[in-house]
């Protein structure tokens, strides 16, 4: 039985990626045109996990405790960026690179409502006067995605549940649509009112350094930015991958094979031992 358990463990450890559902981090990373991805882990701290962009904590911004972030199926101890709303944020070394299309996505969990604090909550932004690229929550508690001089797509309903994690994404193309997604669902789409142009603004998380005083209060995590408009399917797949686990059918087949192999080995050893005993008795 011990031998069987060891074999099962070895099989699970060696399960090929082709037989697993893609996990969240892999899905985000493998989606084309990823510029930066901030996971806020003990190893990355405020730095992007791809493309070498650095990050700097301001105020009391810090990586939270194990389990403080959105629970990913493959990482139940996932951590978050913790912000108390008093000037905490992260400034990154990523500047510009968003011209005619782009996408911002991540997870948010606020501990106070913008309507109560009386200020806008910035999720992530690359602001420039008259040329924004910003994902935020305004004082009417509605999520908005700005891509130009005031033009934005907004959630129809306000978001008012405290201390709950939600996935949010904003995508746009000057020649296509501007869309806002909440928990993988397109909540509003439409044509941009004017065109976004390339600027040299700094990408910041949790605060807008151009329109200051828009500090987030709560937690942010898994902030990713692309210089391409992600499709509805891509956004949906990224959100769904947060809850994926290895496919049970594939694992069952492999485990049955492993257990059968182990049982066969046990029988052969038993027969060999019996044969040795019989030979010794005859002698």
mmCIF file of C-alpha atoms in Angstrom:
data_model
loop_
_atom_site.group_PDB
_atom_site.id
_atom_site.type_symbol
_atom_site.label_atom_id
_atom_site.label_comp_id
_atom_site.label_asym_id
_atom_site.label_seq_id
_atom_site.Cartn_x
_atom_site.Cartn_y
_atom_site.Cartn_z
ATOM 1 C CA UNK A 1 0.000 0.000 0.000
ATOM 2 C CA UNK A 2 2.892 2.340 0.829
ATOM 3 C CA UNK A 3 4.438 1.620 -2.554
ATOM 4 C CA UNK A 4 1.143 2.445 -4.258
ATOM 5 C CA UNK A 5 0.901 5.765 -2.439
ATOM 6 C CA UNK A 6 4.423 6.696 -3.440
ATOM 7 C CA UNK A 7 3.720 5.934 -7.079
ATOM 8 C CA UNK A 8 0.496 7.970 -7.023
ATOM 9 C CA UNK A 9 2.333 10.960 -5.564
ATOM 10 C CA UNK A 10 5.043 10.699 -8.205
ATOM 11 C CA UNK A 11 2.443 10.505 -10.980
ATOM 12 C CA UNK A 12 0.608 13.583 -9.703
ATOM 13 C CA UNK A 13 3.853 15.530 -9.457
ATOM 14 C CA UNK A 14 4.757 14.634 -13.031
ATOM 15 C CA UNK A 15 1.300 15.286 -14.514
ATOM 16 C CA UNK A 16 1.985 17.111 -17.803
ATOM 17 C CA UNK A 17 0.591 20.576 -18.431
ATOM 18 C CA UNK A 18 -1.371 19.247 -21.398
ATOM 19 C CA UNK A 19 -3.496 17.236 -18.961
ATOM 20 C CA UNK A 20 -4.174 20.118 -16.578
ATOM 21 C CA UNK A 21 -6.532 23.059 -16.880
ATOM 22 C CA UNK A 22 -4.446 26.239 -17.186
ATOM 23 C CA UNK A 23 -4.065 28.037 -13.870
ATOM 24 C CA UNK A 24 -4.652 31.778 -13.442
ATOM 25 C CA UNK A 25 -1.032 32.943 -13.480
ATOM 26 C CA UNK A 26 -0.247 30.838 -16.549
ATOM 27 C CA UNK A 27 -3.340 32.126 -18.364
ATOM 28 C CA UNK A 28 -2.500 35.774 -17.663
ATOM 29 C CA UNK A 29 1.145 35.288 -18.625
ATOM 30 C CA UNK A 30 0.384 33.395 -21.837
ATOM 31 C CA UNK A 31 -2.165 35.928 -23.090
ATOM 32 C CA UNK A 32 -0.297 37.875 -25.835
ATOM 33 C CA UNK A 33 1.014 41.443 -25.442
ATOM 34 C CA UNK A 34 1.378 41.398 -21.662
ATOM 35 C CA UNK A 35 3.435 44.436 -20.584
ATOM 36 C CA UNK A 36 3.478 44.129 -16.806
ATOM 37 C CA UNK A 37 2.029 41.820 -14.160
ATOM 38 C CA UNK A 38 2.082 42.733 -10.463
ATOM 39 C CA UNK A 39 1.347 39.778 -8.145
ATOM 40 C CA UNK A 40 2.586 41.278 -4.853
ATOM 41 C CA UNK A 41 4.294 38.183 -3.501
ATOM 42 C CA UNK A 42 7.145 38.069 -0.947
ATOM 43 C CA UNK A 43 9.601 37.441 -3.786
ATOM 44 C CA UNK A 44 8.371 40.091 -6.244
ATOM 45 C CA UNK A 45 7.213 42.716 -3.699
ATOM 46 C CA UNK A 46 6.199 45.766 -5.814
ATOM 47 C CA UNK A 47 7.974 44.567 -8.969
ATOM 48 C CA UNK A 48 6.385 43.105 -12.088
ATOM 49 C CA UNK A 49 6.812 39.350 -12.476
ATOM 50 C CA UNK A 50 7.410 39.855 -16.232
ATOM 51 C CA UNK A 51 9.505 42.172 -18.405
ATOM 52 C CA UNK A 52 11.625 43.538 -15.554
ATOM 53 C CA UNK A 53 9.528 46.546 -14.540
ATOM 54 C CA UNK A 54 10.237 47.670 -10.993
ATOM 55 C CA UNK A 55 7.809 49.071 -8.447
ATOM 56 C CA UNK A 56 8.114 51.291 -5.395
ATOM 57 C CA UNK A 57 5.847 51.231 -2.342
ATOM 58 C CA UNK A 58 4.662 54.623 -1.068
ATOM 59 C CA UNK A 59 3.113 55.344 2.325
ATOM 60 C CA UNK A 60 2.111 52.208 4.192
ATOM 61 C CA UNK A 61 1.556 50.140 1.028
ATOM 62 C CA UNK A 62 2.787 46.584 1.565
ATOM 63 C CA UNK A 63 2.356 42.942 0.615
ATOM 64 C CA UNK A 64 -0.360 41.436 2.812
ATOM 65 C CA UNK A 65 -0.322 38.247 4.857
ATOM 66 C CA UNK A 66 -0.661 34.775 3.349
ATOM 67 C CA UNK A 67 -4.265 34.204 2.310
ATOM 68 C CA UNK A 68 -5.125 37.907 2.182
ATOM 69 C CA UNK A 69 -5.506 37.970 -1.617
ATOM 70 C CA UNK A 70 -8.136 36.484 -3.925
ATOM 71 C CA UNK A 71 -8.122 32.712 -3.483
ATOM 72 C CA UNK A 72 -6.689 31.162 -6.643
ATOM 73 C CA UNK A 73 -7.255 27.419 -7.004
ATOM 74 C CA UNK A 74 -3.530 26.738 -7.376
ATOM 75 C CA UNK A 75 -2.494 29.299 -4.747
ATOM 76 C CA UNK A 76 -4.860 29.380 -1.727
ATOM 77 C CA UNK A 77 -2.263 31.390 0.241
ATOM 78 C CA UNK A 78 -2.225 34.140 -2.390
ATOM 79 C CA UNK A 79 -1.347 37.604 -1.021
ATOM 80 C CA UNK A 80 -2.483 41.114 -1.912
ATOM 81 C CA UNK A 81 -1.334 44.720 -2.020
ATOM 82 C CA UNK A 82 -2.701 46.284 1.172
ATOM 83 C CA UNK A 83 -3.684 49.972 1.065
ATOM 84 C CA UNK A 84 -5.248 51.997 3.885
ATOM 85 C CA UNK A 85 -6.371 54.980 1.796
ATOM 86 C CA UNK A 86 -3.995 57.521 3.343
ATOM 87 C CA UNK A 87 -1.604 58.015 0.461
ATOM 88 C CA UNK A 88 -0.529 54.401 -0.070
ATOM 89 C CA UNK A 89 0.211 53.295 -3.636
ATOM 90 C CA UNK A 90 2.724 51.693 -5.976
ATOM 91 C CA UNK A 91 4.595 53.590 -8.680
ATOM 92 C CA UNK A 92 6.153 51.464 -11.423
ATOM 93 C CA UNK A 93 8.893 51.944 -13.991
ATOM 94 C CA UNK A 94 6.445 51.181 -16.818
ATOM 95 C CA UNK A 95 5.771 54.329 -18.837
ATOM 96 C CA UNK A 96 3.938 54.894 -22.113
ATOM 97 C CA UNK A 97 3.501 51.952 -24.532
ATOM 98 C CA UNK A 98 -0.290 52.358 -24.731
ATOM 99 C CA UNK A 99 -1.232 53.998 -28.015
ATOM 100 C CA UNK A 100 -4.314 52.945 -29.984
ATOM 101 C CA UNK A 101 -5.403 50.016 -27.811
ATOM 102 C CA UNK A 102 -4.819 48.476 -24.398
ATOM 103 C CA UNK A 103 -6.233 46.555 -21.424
ATOM 104 C CA UNK A 104 -5.994 46.693 -17.629
ATOM 105 C CA UNK A 105 -7.208 43.884 -15.388
ATOM 106 C CA UNK A 106 -6.928 42.764 -11.784
ATOM 107 C CA UNK A 107 -8.763 42.072 -8.538
ATOM 108 C CA UNK A 108 -10.076 44.573 -6.006
ATOM 109 C CA UNK A 109 -11.486 44.344 -2.485
ATOM 110 C CA UNK A 110 -12.363 47.587 -0.744
ATOM 111 C CA UNK A 111 -12.803 48.155 2.979
ATOM 112 C CA UNK A 112 -14.732 51.427 2.573
ATOM 113 C CA UNK A 113 -17.052 52.832 -0.084
ATOM 114 C CA UNK A 114 -15.914 55.722 -2.300
ATOM 115 C CA UNK A 115 -19.285 57.355 -1.634
ATOM 116 C CA UNK A 116 -18.567 57.336 2.114
ATOM 117 C CA UNK A 117 -14.948 58.500 1.911
ATOM 118 C CA UNK A 118 -15.878 61.157 -0.659
ATOM 119 C CA UNK A 119 -13.036 60.353 -3.038
ATOM 120 C CA UNK A 120 -12.368 58.344 -6.192
ATOM 121 C CA UNK A 121 -10.591 54.995 -5.738
ATOM 122 C CA UNK A 122 -7.879 54.294 -8.317
ATOM 123 C CA UNK A 123 -7.304 50.650 -9.219
ATOM 124 C CA UNK A 124 -4.590 51.246 -11.839
ATOM 125 C CA UNK A 125 -3.816 54.079 -14.207
ATOM 126 C CA UNK A 126 -1.490 55.662 -16.729
ATOM 127 C CA UNK A 127 -2.977 59.136 -16.524
ATOM 128 C CA UNK A 128 -2.221 62.155 -18.665
ATOM 129 C CA UNK A 129 -4.250 65.336 -18.928
ATOM 130 C CA UNK A 130 -6.708 64.796 -21.766
ATOM 131 C CA UNK A 131 -5.330 61.338 -22.555
ATOM 132 C CA UNK A 132 -6.203 58.914 -19.753
ATOM 133 C CA UNK A 133 -5.887 55.165 -19.454
ATOM 134 C CA UNK A 134 -7.484 54.596 -16.062
ATOM 135 C CA UNK A 135 -9.487 51.944 -14.229
ATOM 136 C CA UNK A 136 -11.159 53.373 -11.122
ATOM 137 C CA UNK A 137 -14.275 53.575 -8.935
ATOM 138 C CA UNK A 138 -15.966 56.961 -8.664
ATOM 139 C CA UNK A 139 -17.877 58.417 -5.716
ATOM 140 C CA UNK A 140 -21.165 57.017 -7.015
ATOM 141 C CA UNK A 141 -19.577 53.577 -6.407
ATOM 142 C CA UNK A 142 -19.510 52.768 -10.122
ATOM 143 C CA UNK A 143 -16.472 51.246 -11.831
ATOM 144 C CA UNK A 144 -15.254 53.331 -14.766
ATOM 145 C CA UNK A 145 -12.661 52.809 -17.481
ATOM 146 C CA UNK A 146 -11.284 56.010 -19.032
ATOM 147 C CA UNK A 147 -9.328 55.954 -22.289
ATOM 148 C CA UNK A 148 -9.209 59.551 -23.522
ATOM 149 C CA UNK A 149 -10.315 63.061 -22.546
ATOM 150 C CA UNK A 150 -13.132 62.170 -20.164
ATOM 151 C CA UNK A 151 -14.641 59.391 -22.271
ATOM 152 C CA UNK A 152 -15.361 56.309 -20.196
ATOM 153 C CA UNK A 153 -17.337 53.098 -19.891
ATOM 154 C CA UNK A 154 -19.089 52.633 -16.544
ATOM 155 C CA UNK A 155 -20.811 49.808 -14.694
ATOM 156 C CA UNK A 156 -24.591 50.230 -14.758
ATOM 157 C CA UNK A 157 -25.001 49.331 -11.106
ATOM 158 C CA UNK A 158 -22.901 50.587 -8.185
ATOM 159 C CA UNK A 159 -20.628 48.115 -6.388
ATOM 160 C CA UNK A 160 -21.288 48.263 -2.662
ATOM 161 C CA UNK A 161 -20.187 44.961 -1.121
ATOM 162 C CA UNK A 162 -17.270 45.466 1.246
ATOM 163 C CA UNK A 163 -14.445 42.996 1.883
ATOM 164 C CA UNK A 164 -15.322 40.871 -1.161
ATOM 165 C CA UNK A 165 -12.973 40.120 -4.037
ATOM 166 C CA UNK A 166 -14.037 40.982 -7.585
ATOM 167 C CA UNK A 167 -12.266 40.617 -10.904
ATOM 168 C CA UNK A 168 -12.390 43.710 -13.115
ATOM 169 C CA UNK A 169 -11.038 44.447 -16.590
ATOM 170 C CA UNK A 170 -11.123 47.354 -19.015
ATOM 171 C CA UNK A 171 -10.227 46.951 -22.692
ATOM 172 C CA UNK A 172 -10.275 49.343 -25.637
ATOM 173 C CA UNK A 173 -9.306 49.965 -29.241
ATOM 174 C CA UNK A 174 -9.572 53.329 -30.999
ATOM 175 C CA UNK A 175 -10.968 51.556 -34.045
ATOM 176 C CA UNK A 176 -13.230 49.206 -32.108
ATOM 177 C CA UNK A 177 -14.933 49.263 -28.740
ATOM 178 C CA UNK A 178 -14.248 50.177 -25.130
ATOM 179 C CA UNK A 179 -15.509 47.497 -22.722
ATOM 180 C CA UNK A 180 -15.725 47.052 -18.969
ATOM 181 C CA UNK A 181 -15.924 43.589 -17.404
ATOM 182 C CA UNK A 182 -16.862 42.571 -13.866
ATOM 183 C CA UNK A 183 -16.193 38.991 -12.760
ATOM 184 C CA UNK A 184 -15.656 37.969 -16.378
ATOM 185 C CA UNK A 185 -18.930 39.433 -17.689
ATOM 186 C CA UNK A 186 -19.125 42.379 -20.101
ATOM 187 C CA UNK A 187 -21.177 44.966 -18.182
ATOM 188 C CA UNK A 188 -20.898 47.752 -20.752
ATOM 189 C CA UNK A 189 -19.410 48.241 -24.220
ATOM 190 C CA UNK A 190 -19.448 51.069 -26.717
ATOM 191 C CA UNK A 191 -17.329 53.104 -29.084
ATOM 192 C CA UNK A 192 -14.746 55.460 -27.605
ATOM 193 C CA UNK A 193 -15.773 59.102 -27.899
ATOM 194 C CA UNK A 194 -12.285 60.149 -28.973
ATOM 195 C CA UNK A 195 -8.896 58.572 -29.556
ATOM 196 C CA UNK A 196 -6.205 57.656 -27.065
ATOM 197 C CA UNK A 197 -2.665 58.575 -28.089
ATOM 198 C CA UNK A 198 0.744 57.433 -26.860
ATOM 199 C CA UNK A 199 2.008 59.354 -23.822
ATOM 200 C CA UNK A 200 4.933 58.993 -21.430
ATOM 201 C CA UNK A 201 2.882 58.787 -18.241
ATOM 202 C CA UNK A 202 3.847 56.450 -15.389
ATOM 203 C CA UNK A 203 1.743 53.381 -14.634
ATOM 204 C CA UNK A 204 0.633 53.501 -10.996
ATOM 205 C CA UNK A 205 -1.454 51.186 -8.832
ATOM 206 C CA UNK A 206 -3.762 52.411 -6.061
ATOM 207 C CA UNK A 207 -3.370 56.141 -6.724
ATOM 208 C CA UNK A 208 -3.321 58.649 -9.569
ATOM 209 C CA UNK A 209 -0.249 60.870 -9.369
ATOM 210 C CA UNK A 210 -1.609 63.244 -12.027
ATOM 211 C CA UNK A 211 -5.036 63.694 -10.413
ATOM 212 C CA UNK A 212 -3.856 63.101 -6.852
ATOM 213 C CA UNK A 213 -6.029 62.218 -3.860
ATOM 214 C CA UNK A 214 -7.608 59.164 -5.503
ATOM 215 C CA UNK A 215 -6.098 56.601 -3.143
ATOM 216 C CA UNK A 216 -7.608 53.141 -2.933
ATOM 217 C CA UNK A 217 -8.701 51.744 0.437
ATOM 218 C CA UNK A 218 -8.604 47.966 0.760
ATOM 219 C CA UNK A 219 -6.726 45.398 -1.313
ATOM 220 C CA UNK A 220 -5.588 45.060 -4.927
ATOM 221 C CA UNK A 221 -3.937 42.090 -6.600
ATOM 222 C CA UNK A 222 -2.921 40.432 -9.865
ATOM 223 C CA UNK A 223 -2.766 43.776 -11.708
ATOM 224 C CA UNK A 224 -1.917 43.197 -15.368
ATOM 225 C CA UNK A 225 -1.628 45.593 -18.293
ATOM 226 C CA UNK A 226 -1.524 44.771 -22.023
ATOM 227 C CA UNK A 227 -0.847 47.022 -25.019
ATOM 228 C CA UNK A 228 -3.675 45.307 -26.897
ATOM 229 C CA UNK A 229 -7.433 45.059 -26.580
ATOM 230 C CA UNK A 230 -8.248 41.682 -25.070
ATOM 231 C CA UNK A 231 -11.300 39.913 -26.475
ATOM 232 C CA UNK A 232 -14.350 39.012 -24.388
ATOM 233 C CA UNK A 233 -13.307 35.361 -24.588
ATOM 234 C CA UNK A 234 -9.809 36.112 -23.320
ATOM 235 C CA UNK A 235 -11.147 38.108 -20.365
ATOM 236 C CA UNK A 236 -13.663 35.371 -19.547
ATOM 237 C CA UNK A 237 -10.982 32.680 -19.748
ATOM 238 C CA UNK A 238 -8.651 34.592 -17.433
ATOM 239 C CA UNK A 239 -11.389 35.035 -14.827
ATOM 240 C CA UNK A 240 -12.481 31.383 -15.086
ATOM 241 C CA UNK A 241 -8.912 30.133 -14.685
ATOM 242 C CA UNK A 242 -8.805 31.492 -11.112
ATOM 243 C CA UNK A 243 -10.904 28.545 -10.017
ATOM 244 C CA UNK A 244 -9.473 25.795 -12.188
ATOM 245 C CA UNK A 245 -7.939 22.623 -10.791
ATOM 246 C CA UNK A 246 -6.361 19.609 -12.554
ATOM 247 C CA UNK A 247 -8.900 17.867 -14.754
ATOM 248 C CA UNK A 248 -10.385 14.920 -12.814
ATOM 249 C CA UNK A 249 -10.826 12.673 -15.846
ATOM 250 C CA UNK A 250 -7.165 12.789 -16.800
ATOM 251 C CA UNK A 251 -6.015 12.282 -13.242
ATOM 252 C CA UNK A 252 -8.385 9.351 -12.691
ATOM 253 C CA UNK A 253 -7.074 7.496 -15.717
ATOM 254 C CA UNK A 254 -3.469 8.022 -14.706
ATOM 255 C CA UNK A 255 -4.115 7.053 -11.082
ATOM 256 C CA UNK A 256 -5.924 3.885 -12.121
ATOM 257 C CA UNK A 257 -2.965 2.978 -14.276
ATOM 258 C CA UNK A 258 -0.519 3.754 -11.474
ATOM 259 C CA UNK A 259 -2.468 1.738 -8.919
ATOM 260 C CA UNK A 260 -2.791 -1.163 -11.356
ATOM 261 C CA UNK A 261 0.944 -1.052 -12.029
ATOM 262 C CA UNK A 262 1.638 -1.017 -8.293
ATOM 263 C CA UNK A 263 -0.689 -3.976 -7.688
ATOM 264 C CA UNK A 264 0.945 -5.930 -10.515
ATOM 265 C CA UNK A 265 4.392 -5.303 -9.040
ATOM 266 C CA UNK A 266 3.165 -6.441 -5.613
ATOM 267 C CA UNK A 267 1.773 -9.697 -7.056
ATOM 268 C CA UNK A 268 4.999 -10.408 -8.935
ATOM 269 C CA UNK A 269 7.048 -9.874 -5.805
ATOM 270 C CA UNK A 270 4.693 -12.152 -3.838
ATOM 271 C CA UNK A 271 4.958 -14.913 -6.454
ATOM 272 C CA UNK A 272 8.728 -14.580 -6.524
ATOM 273 C CA UNK A 273 8.910 -14.840 -2.753
ATOM 274 C CA UNK A 274 6.687 -17.937 -2.768
ATOM 275 C CA UNK A 275 8.894 -19.510 -5.411
ATOM 276 C CA UNK A 276 11.994 -18.881 -3.330
ATOM 277 C CA UNK A 277 10.324 -20.456 -0.278
ATOM 278 C CA UNK A 278 9.285 -23.552 -2.254
ATOM 279 C CA UNK A 279 12.834 -24.008 -3.598
ATOM 280 C CA UNK A 280 14.297 -23.720 -0.115
ATOM 281 C CA UNK A 281 11.798 -26.323 1.241
ATOM 282 C CA UNK A 282 12.590 -28.802 -1.572
ATOM 283 C CA UNK A 283 16.287 -28.488 -0.950
#
